[in-house]
XYZ file of C-alpha atoms in Angstrom:
580
model
C 0.198 70.869 -143.569
C 2.585 69.019 -145.880
C 6.292 68.445 -146.134
C 8.527 70.430 -148.452
C 7.639 69.734 -152.078
C 8.374 71.516 -155.339
C 4.806 72.783 -155.420
C 5.132 74.439 -152.039
C 6.033 78.173 -151.940
C 9.722 78.718 -151.196
C 9.249 81.266 -148.445
C 6.765 79.082 -146.636
C 8.271 75.602 -147.047
C 12.009 75.146 -146.669
C 13.406 72.678 -149.148
C 15.735 70.025 -147.794
C 15.596 66.477 -146.424
C 13.546 66.255 -143.248
C 15.974 63.761 -141.724
C 18.765 66.353 -141.770
C 16.948 68.513 -139.226
C 18.234 68.213 -135.711
C 15.817 66.973 -133.092
C 14.522 69.161 -130.290
C 16.590 68.808 -127.074
C 14.875 67.031 -124.193
C 14.980 70.233 -122.184
C 13.083 72.411 -124.641
C 13.694 75.545 -122.611
C 17.452 75.360 -123.151
C 18.916 78.781 -123.872
C 22.355 80.093 -124.565
C 23.483 83.683 -124.174
C 26.669 84.321 -126.094
C 27.303 87.896 -125.056
C 24.707 90.035 -123.359
C 24.574 92.163 -120.238
C 21.762 93.710 -118.282
C 24.013 96.631 -117.521
C 26.538 97.395 -114.863
C 25.159 96.783 -111.392
C 25.470 99.510 -108.782
C 28.834 99.313 -107.047
C 28.558 98.530 -103.344
C 30.595 101.061 -101.313
C 32.894 99.928 -98.571
C 31.577 100.172 -95.028
C 32.548 103.412 -93.376
C 35.730 102.908 -91.366
C 35.540 105.216 -88.390
C 34.887 108.337 -90.457
C 31.375 109.030 -89.309
C 28.072 107.546 -88.230
C 26.371 105.248 -90.738
C 22.742 104.385 -91.322
C 20.886 101.656 -93.197
C 20.648 97.914 -92.588
C 24.045 97.271 -94.189
C 25.825 100.183 -92.565
C 27.194 101.517 -95.839
C 25.411 104.905 -95.955
C 27.230 107.735 -94.245
C 24.692 109.741 -92.287
C 26.366 113.121 -92.890
C 26.491 112.567 -96.662
C 22.895 111.349 -96.689
C 21.625 114.439 -94.859
C 23.655 116.782 -97.076
C 22.207 115.202 -100.200
C 18.667 115.549 -98.831
C 19.347 119.180 -97.959
C 20.666 119.765 -101.486
C 17.574 118.106 -102.960
C 15.260 120.336 -100.901
C 17.110 123.390 -102.147
C 16.923 122.190 -105.765
C 13.171 121.714 -105.393
C 12.789 125.245 -104.089
C 12.287 124.322 -100.419
C 15.116 126.495 -99.082
C 13.506 127.030 -95.678
C 13.050 123.294 -95.170
C 16.655 122.713 -96.207
C 17.883 125.333 -93.751
C 15.752 123.790 -90.986
C 17.256 120.349 -91.710
C 20.751 121.819 -91.452
C 19.843 123.405 -88.123
C 18.163 120.329 -86.623
C 20.843 117.867 -87.768
C 23.767 120.122 -87.016
C 25.203 119.065 -90.376
C 25.703 122.039 -92.697
C 25.370 121.505 -96.438
C 28.654 123.322 -97.057
C 31.467 124.530 -94.843
C 31.580 128.213 -93.878
C 34.471 128.907 -96.245
C 32.657 127.253 -99.173
C 29.505 129.253 -98.395
C 31.613 132.419 -98.399
C 33.192 131.438 -101.707
C 29.842 130.659 -103.343
C 28.410 133.996 -102.177
C 31.368 135.882 -103.602
C 31.030 134.153 -106.972
C 27.272 134.697 -107.070
C 27.788 138.438 -106.423
C 30.554 138.783 -109.006
C 33.341 139.502 -106.476
C 35.951 137.814 -108.636
C 39.151 138.839 -106.812
C 37.715 137.937 -103.402
C 36.455 134.574 -104.664
C 39.874 133.665 -106.091
C 41.496 134.520 -102.776
C 38.948 132.441 -100.836
C 39.345 129.556 -103.300
C 42.991 129.195 -102.258
C 41.930 128.513 -98.641
C 39.534 125.655 -99.410
C 42.244 123.017 -99.730
C 42.050 121.905 -103.337
C 44.648 120.192 -105.472
C 46.855 122.550 -107.456
C 45.358 121.421 -110.781
C 41.731 121.921 -109.717
C 42.497 125.265 -108.055
C 44.117 126.600 -111.250
C 41.238 125.399 -113.442
C 38.661 126.948 -111.106
C 40.626 130.194 -110.936
C 40.731 130.270 -114.745
C 36.923 130.105 -114.934
C 36.536 132.979 -112.492
C 39.253 135.194 -113.957
C 38.005 134.622 -117.500
C 34.641 136.007 -116.397
C 36.394 138.987 -114.804
C 38.285 139.589 -118.062
C 35.102 139.478 -120.168
C 33.273 141.917 -117.894
C 36.178 144.380 -118.115
C 36.044 144.122 -121.909
C 32.313 144.813 -121.879
C 32.930 147.953 -119.795
C 35.649 148.908 -122.349
C 38.334 148.852 -119.646
C 40.853 147.402 -122.091
C 43.977 148.174 -120.040
C 42.544 146.442 -116.964
C 41.408 143.495 -119.102
C 44.892 143.171 -120.599
C 46.430 143.350 -117.111
C 44.120 140.558 -115.894
C 45.030 138.417 -118.884
C 48.797 138.965 -118.576
C 49.283 138.919 -114.819
C 46.478 136.653 -113.557
C 45.288 134.280 -116.287
C 48.498 133.526 -118.213
C 50.537 132.580 -115.065
C 48.018 129.795 -114.376
C 49.316 127.919 -117.462
C 45.827 126.536 -118.079
C 44.032 126.155 -121.432
C 46.547 128.126 -123.481
C 44.487 127.831 -126.648
C 41.628 129.576 -124.873
C 44.046 132.237 -123.605
C 45.062 133.044 -127.196
C 41.418 133.402 -128.204
C 40.739 135.699 -125.250
C 43.713 137.844 -126.286
C 42.215 138.215 -129.772
C 39.093 139.681 -128.148
C 41.094 142.741 -127.091
C 42.119 143.405 -130.696
C 38.711 142.523 -132.131
C 35.777 142.548 -129.685
C 33.652 140.761 -132.299
C 35.837 137.719 -131.635
C 33.829 137.218 -128.426
C 30.818 136.298 -130.543
C 32.895 133.716 -132.429
C 33.900 132.242 -129.101
C 30.223 131.757 -128.271
C 30.195 134.503 -125.631
C 27.028 136.616 -125.614
C 26.249 139.803 -123.751
C 24.109 137.849 -121.324
C 27.199 135.903 -120.203
C 28.539 139.021 -118.549
C 25.403 140.252 -116.813
C 25.806 140.405 -113.014
C 23.947 137.643 -111.154
C 23.432 135.644 -114.364
C 27.180 135.391 -114.914
C 27.695 134.409 -111.253
C 25.096 131.640 -111.508
C 26.643 130.260 -114.669
C 30.118 130.255 -113.133
C 28.772 128.407 -110.082
C 27.266 125.765 -112.374
C 30.624 125.248 -114.065
C 32.495 125.211 -110.745
C 30.114 122.623 -109.360
C 31.154 120.235 -112.115
C 34.818 120.999 -111.532
C 35.153 120.953 -107.746
C 35.087 117.680 -105.748
C 31.578 116.569 -104.697
C 32.612 116.661 -101.045
C 33.313 120.393 -101.417
C 30.219 121.384 -103.409
C 27.380 118.854 -103.320
C 26.255 118.230 -106.949
C 22.826 119.504 -107.819
C 20.160 116.781 -108.159
C 22.492 114.165 -106.733
C 19.610 112.510 -104.877
C 17.521 112.350 -108.047
C 20.447 110.735 -109.855
C 20.845 108.061 -107.162
C 17.142 107.242 -107.183
C 17.025 107.084 -110.980
C 20.045 104.773 -111.009
C 18.386 102.504 -108.454
C 15.264 102.331 -110.625
C 17.410 101.599 -113.679
C 19.041 98.640 -111.936
C 15.673 97.266 -110.825
C 14.210 97.705 -114.285
C 17.165 96.049 -116.006
C 17.021 93.099 -113.605
C 13.309 92.514 -114.286
C 13.051 89.935 -117.074
C 9.316 90.579 -117.483
C 9.619 94.370 -117.614
C 7.125 95.564 -120.206
C 5.579 98.707 -118.786
C 6.240 102.411 -119.209
C 8.589 104.194 -116.831
C 5.646 106.214 -115.502
C 4.470 103.027 -113.774
C 7.653 102.755 -111.689
C 7.165 103.681 -108.036
C 9.501 104.630 -105.205
C 7.215 103.023 -102.634
C 8.379 99.476 -103.350
C 11.037 97.577 -105.274
C 10.052 97.138 -108.894
C 9.313 93.667 -110.181
C 6.981 92.888 -113.080
C 5.236 89.544 -113.248
C 4.412 87.393 -116.229
C 1.122 89.246 -116.429
C 2.970 92.084 -118.207
C 3.577 89.800 -121.200
C 0.721 89.136 -123.660
C -0.127 85.533 -122.808
C -3.893 85.202 -123.065
C -5.924 84.776 -126.235
C -8.292 87.720 -126.288
C -9.567 87.296 -129.825
C -9.489 84.806 -132.690
C -10.102 86.290 -136.128
C -11.064 84.063 -139.033
C -11.520 85.337 -142.574
C -8.812 83.555 -144.560
C -9.890 80.320 -146.234
C -6.556 78.537 -145.902
C -3.259 78.619 -144.006
C -2.178 82.083 -142.811
C 1.508 82.503 -143.592
C 2.320 86.059 -142.611
C 1.080 88.723 -140.222
C 2.433 92.207 -139.458
C 1.195 95.241 -137.504
C 1.498 98.667 -139.086
C 4.106 101.056 -137.699
C 1.496 102.992 -135.717
C -0.139 99.794 -134.465
C -3.564 100.784 -135.773
C -3.712 98.116 -138.473
C -2.744 94.496 -138.943
C -1.915 92.956 -142.296
C -2.095 89.220 -143.046
C -1.466 87.012 -146.070
C -2.499 83.506 -146.876
C -2.221 80.444 -149.060
C -5.757 81.342 -150.240
C -4.248 83.981 -152.636
C -5.531 86.896 -150.543
C -4.287 89.454 -148.045
C -6.395 91.193 -145.406
C -6.147 94.582 -143.719
C -7.488 94.447 -140.162
C -8.220 97.560 -138.096
C -7.230 97.698 -134.433
C -9.866 99.677 -132.552
C -9.152 101.801 -129.478
C -10.660 99.125 -127.222
C -8.240 96.542 -128.647
C -10.733 94.756 -130.866
C -9.398 93.693 -134.261
C -11.943 93.988 -137.083
C -11.749 93.210 -140.801
C -11.308 96.383 -142.890
C -10.468 95.160 -146.426
C -9.878 91.827 -148.167
C -7.297 92.340 -150.918
C -7.916 90.072 -153.907
C -6.162 89.904 -157.253
C -3.172 87.618 -156.802
C -3.235 84.365 -158.757
C -0.944 82.560 -156.318
C -0.472 82.414 -152.526
C 0.539 85.721 -150.954
C 3.875 85.358 -149.190
C 4.247 88.612 -147.246
C 2.826 92.096 -146.731
C 4.786 95.303 -146.105
C 3.493 98.608 -144.691
C 4.550 101.956 -146.117
C 6.423 104.233 -143.685
C 3.288 106.326 -143.090
C 0.966 103.255 -143.033
C -1.225 104.729 -145.786
C -0.319 101.965 -148.259
C 0.580 98.295 -148.152
C 2.458 95.939 -150.479
C 1.486 92.319 -151.083
C 3.893 89.883 -152.715
C 2.568 86.830 -154.552
C 4.604 83.646 -154.775
C 6.862 83.877 -157.880
C 4.325 86.340 -159.208
C 3.825 90.115 -158.811
C 3.808 92.790 -156.132
C 0.650 94.835 -155.665
C 0.462 98.255 -154.010
C -2.787 99.026 -152.191
C -4.423 102.063 -150.613
C -5.192 101.252 -146.972
C -8.125 103.625 -146.665
C -10.075 102.428 -149.715
C -8.626 98.964 -150.259
C -7.991 99.756 -153.946
C -5.013 98.389 -155.870
C -2.873 101.350 -156.965
C -0.162 99.605 -158.982
C 1.103 96.168 -160.009
C 4.870 95.643 -160.125
C 6.076 92.865 -162.415
C 8.975 91.907 -164.633
C 8.604 89.800 -167.747
C 9.972 86.296 -167.305
C 10.969 86.880 -163.675
C 8.921 86.228 -160.553
C 9.017 88.272 -157.341
C 9.575 86.653 -153.965
C 9.944 89.495 -151.415
C 9.499 93.238 -151.117
C 9.757 96.312 -148.929
C 9.585 100.110 -148.925
C 12.167 102.850 -149.249
C 12.381 104.707 -145.911
C 10.935 107.840 -147.557
C 7.993 105.876 -149.021
C 8.785 106.992 -152.572
C 9.812 103.601 -153.929
C 10.049 99.891 -153.241
C 12.674 97.156 -153.448
C 12.127 93.545 -154.406
C 13.910 90.215 -154.515
C 13.548 88.350 -157.797
C 13.559 84.670 -158.761
C 16.680 85.311 -160.894
C 18.497 86.138 -157.588
C 18.701 89.876 -158.341
C 17.508 92.827 -156.265
C 15.595 95.632 -157.981
C 14.541 99.098 -156.845
C 11.505 100.796 -158.409
C 9.711 104.079 -157.977
C 6.002 103.923 -157.136
C 5.064 103.889 -160.822
C 7.256 100.857 -161.541
C 10.221 102.590 -163.208
C 13.574 100.881 -162.593
C 15.920 102.859 -160.331
C 18.659 100.379 -159.482
C 19.284 96.678 -159.962
C 21.922 94.359 -158.520
C 22.529 91.206 -160.495
C 24.236 88.035 -159.356
C 23.940 86.040 -156.154
C 22.045 88.740 -154.239
C 19.080 86.768 -152.996
C 17.535 83.281 -152.908
C 14.169 81.786 -153.628
C 13.961 81.412 -149.858
C 14.464 85.065 -149.000
C 13.579 87.839 -146.611
C 14.675 91.403 -147.311
C 15.016 94.629 -145.339
C 16.423 98.129 -145.756
C 17.796 100.343 -142.985
C 16.003 103.582 -142.104
C 18.744 105.699 -143.672
C 18.279 103.810 -146.940
C 21.978 102.976 -147.125
C 21.947 99.211 -146.546
C 19.834 96.491 -148.117
C 19.776 93.169 -146.304
C 18.919 89.844 -147.941
C 19.609 86.118 -147.758
C 22.208 85.601 -150.504
C 23.125 81.969 -149.817
C 21.524 79.160 -147.854
C 23.647 79.994 -144.802
C 24.637 83.628 -145.427
C 23.001 87.049 -145.218
C 24.186 89.915 -147.407
C 24.565 93.427 -145.966
C 24.725 95.528 -149.120
C 25.996 99.099 -148.662
C 24.456 101.155 -151.494
C 26.764 104.154 -151.066
C 30.114 102.533 -150.350
C 29.403 99.690 -152.784
C 30.727 97.391 -150.079
C 29.265 94.058 -149.017
C 29.419 92.354 -145.642
C 28.268 88.830 -144.902
C 26.761 87.117 -141.901
C 27.878 83.502 -142.117
C 25.581 81.107 -140.260
C 26.054 77.492 -139.147
C 22.943 76.160 -140.878
C 20.326 77.015 -143.479
C 18.624 80.384 -142.888
C 14.841 80.313 -143.139
C 13.929 83.917 -142.249
C 15.164 87.066 -140.505
C 13.868 90.350 -139.120
C 15.535 93.721 -138.517
C 15.265 95.532 -135.183
C 13.589 98.937 -134.989
C 16.906 100.686 -134.332
C 18.529 98.916 -137.328
C 21.328 97.619 -135.114
C 20.333 93.973 -134.765
C 19.183 91.102 -136.922
C 17.109 88.159 -135.701
C 17.893 85.071 -137.777
C 15.874 81.834 -137.825
C 17.756 78.669 -138.711
C 16.763 75.231 -139.917
C 18.397 73.639 -136.832
C 15.676 75.037 -134.503
C 17.791 77.940 -133.279
C 17.206 81.687 -133.476
C 20.319 83.864 -133.501
C 20.634 87.541 -132.589
C 23.339 89.407 -134.510
C 24.720 92.888 -133.999
C 25.220 94.431 -137.459
C 26.951 97.649 -136.424
C 30.422 97.449 -137.928
C 31.561 93.867 -138.254
C 28.637 91.472 -137.589
C 28.773 89.776 -134.197
C 26.666 86.959 -132.748
C 25.062 88.184 -129.508
C 22.568 85.567 -128.293
C 20.862 82.312 -129.206
C 17.291 81.256 -128.454
C 16.080 77.666 -128.334
C 12.949 75.801 -127.389
C 10.578 76.170 -130.325
C 10.145 73.431 -132.929
C 10.963 73.722 -136.616
C 11.523 70.685 -138.804
C 9.936 71.333 -142.204
C 8.438 74.801 -142.561
C 9.441 78.461 -142.464
C 8.834 79.899 -138.998
C 9.125 83.639 -138.413
C 10.147 85.498 -135.289
C 9.995 89.128 -134.199
C 11.247 91.687 -131.691
C 8.683 93.202 -129.343
C 7.685 94.800 -126.077
C 9.221 97.797 -124.339
C 12.457 98.753 -126.133
C 12.039 95.487 -128.071
C 13.204 93.620 -124.973
C 11.555 90.342 -125.999
C 11.803 87.828 -128.794
C 8.648 86.042 -129.946
C 8.439 83.185 -132.408
C 6.018 80.768 -133.970
C 6.584 77.024 -133.780
C 5.520 73.823 -135.488
C 4.113 72.483 -132.204
C 1.254 75.033 -132.492
C 2.610 77.283 -129.749
C 3.968 80.819 -129.526
C 7.312 81.139 -127.725
C 8.591 84.247 -125.928
C 12.152 84.796 -124.653
C 13.853 87.608 -122.777
C 16.011 89.175 -125.458
C 19.083 89.888 -123.353
C 19.304 86.878 -121.040
C 17.980 84.356 -123.582
C 15.637 82.934 -120.932
C 12.515 81.250 -122.268
C 9.644 83.017 -120.502
C 6.464 81.582 -121.986
C 5.134 78.960 -124.391
C 1.565 79.839 -125.361
C -0.765 77.045 -126.560
C -3.998 77.655 -128.441
C -3.504 77.145 -132.160
C -4.285 73.760 -133.717
C -1.707 74.036 -136.500
C 1.853 75.274 -136.954
C 2.320 78.915 -135.976
C 4.016 80.447 -139.011
C 4.495 84.071 -138.025
C 4.128 86.439 -135.059
C 4.004 90.225 -134.818
C 4.204 92.423 -131.701
C 2.184 95.619 -131.887
C 4.623 98.588 -131.824
C 1.837 100.848 -130.559
C 0.658 98.525 -127.788
C 3.255 96.770 -125.632
C 0.643 94.252 -124.533
C -0.671 93.058 -127.909
C 0.744 90.202 -129.972
C -0.644 88.538 -133.101
C 0.082 85.018 -134.375
C -0.783 83.413 -137.728
C -1.269 79.690 -138.152
C -1.849 76.824 -140.554
C -5.190 76.386 -138.773
C -6.415 79.385 -140.807
C -6.754 81.722 -137.843
C -5.005 84.730 -136.357
C -4.877 84.940 -132.584
C -4.652 88.242 -130.745
C -2.835 87.857 -127.437
C -3.108 90.298 -124.528
C -2.760 90.564 -120.766
C -4.716 88.417 -118.347
C -6.416 91.417 -116.762
C -7.945 92.359 -120.111
C -9.755 89.050 -120.514
C -13.152 89.486 -122.057
C -16.070 88.252 -120.011
C -18.857 85.942 -120.972
C -17.025 83.022 -122.533
C -16.395 82.387 -126.191
C -18.674 83.998 -128.744
C -18.727 83.447 -132.491
C -20.328 85.201 -135.416
C -18.697 82.988 -138.026
C -15.606 85.131 -138.505
C -14.555 86.367 -135.099
C -14.152 84.724 -131.698
C -13.743 86.446 -128.339
C -12.124 84.308 -125.685
C -11.229 84.369 -122.040
C -9.037 81.317 -122.324
C -6.276 79.920 -124.464
C -8.343 77.702 -126.680
């Protein structure tokens, strides 16, 4: 593993004096969160002040409200008899007698009676008028359906208009009298005026309009429980499990064992330093590239084992990166200042060689539709080709560097590249408008989040920055702790909802941070050389791969998946139950 020299590949070895690099802080777990939130915490209600009996250890839950919500939940689940029994035993009715009367009248389509009862409930004038409008509008529509046009007009003039509510809607209702087909344009179907169905729909609308204390919202208990689970999940820095694993029986808290931290397999087939590694979009394959001029397609079996599928030979120089097609049926390999090759994943055959006379290629990627590729060139231009190598677009000028990563958003509208040592270009293809991310130090690599909203930028000063690229770019968080003094180190997003940041390091370890808080969670030893690149399996939350100068790729998983029987070797593959 040497220092930066002219003979070293630009994407692998960052050029620049070693003495300019900043040293690693004594506290290597130092983190800094610039702007990140786990989400709003649940507001704590004030203790009940003489307005009813409370329950719970903190005395903040009003017993009557609690019982009403449970009764409502039983009804929503179809357990009406159990709900009625709870009302009887507790002596706490779900709704008052007048509200029950009102709801029955609405459900049975007794519009005039329900409006009269509504006035006795004790609502604010604004809410009462809005609720009356909903009911009377339904009455109006039913009269129209029965072709009682005089009665419908009377309802509109003498009952709806005096409410002075939603005048635009009133005008549209009036047009229905002149042209009944206008009802269809208003989105009103025949089913909207059918007896009990219309009553049920009006009740649903009224429930959203009337105060919760008057009509208990449907599924209110479910909402409270879901919110409680959300808060617990957001507060868990190690959360990396599906929501189906959450339980109501105990407070949720993941441990470190949910993060891939144990070497489960060491794969060895490259004959020199491994510079790049990337899982396919479906997680069923792993691609790697090396200083040995080759790339390898590995297959991830259902049991988690990673086996060699194809060795891709043909490049005359070290292979800098690989890139999977959107459907994972093909893969690109980019040689250092050389050519790009397109391969068939199933057969391992080279399908096309992309090259440009007198110009070398340094990075590449796929169009989102898989019908073309883009590439960064040694003359600092960006070119777009179809799959047969025909030029589609080309941007000249300071568009990229010899040290360059590239990406394109899923909508195909923005191409992202390193355009200067400390700046990233966000090139809008449609608007022909450029934005820049200006960094504080030399940029060595970057990666784009799955949702295309964030960019993870590695810097020469041993920092990793998280940028929001929606609208004007904004620095969100910083991650520190790994070591980088001479070489290109790559990082990645990963885990559930890409909630973690993983990175290689020159101290032969893999580092993992919590994305939002910036907290350093784990430093994983095992490799015997610099860890150049990491990739988190998008199809398996608990699988991580790391590529190293020691010529190996390590597959990391959960402790409980450790393989038994110690380390075994067949010359190209090791299975481990430890970290070394």
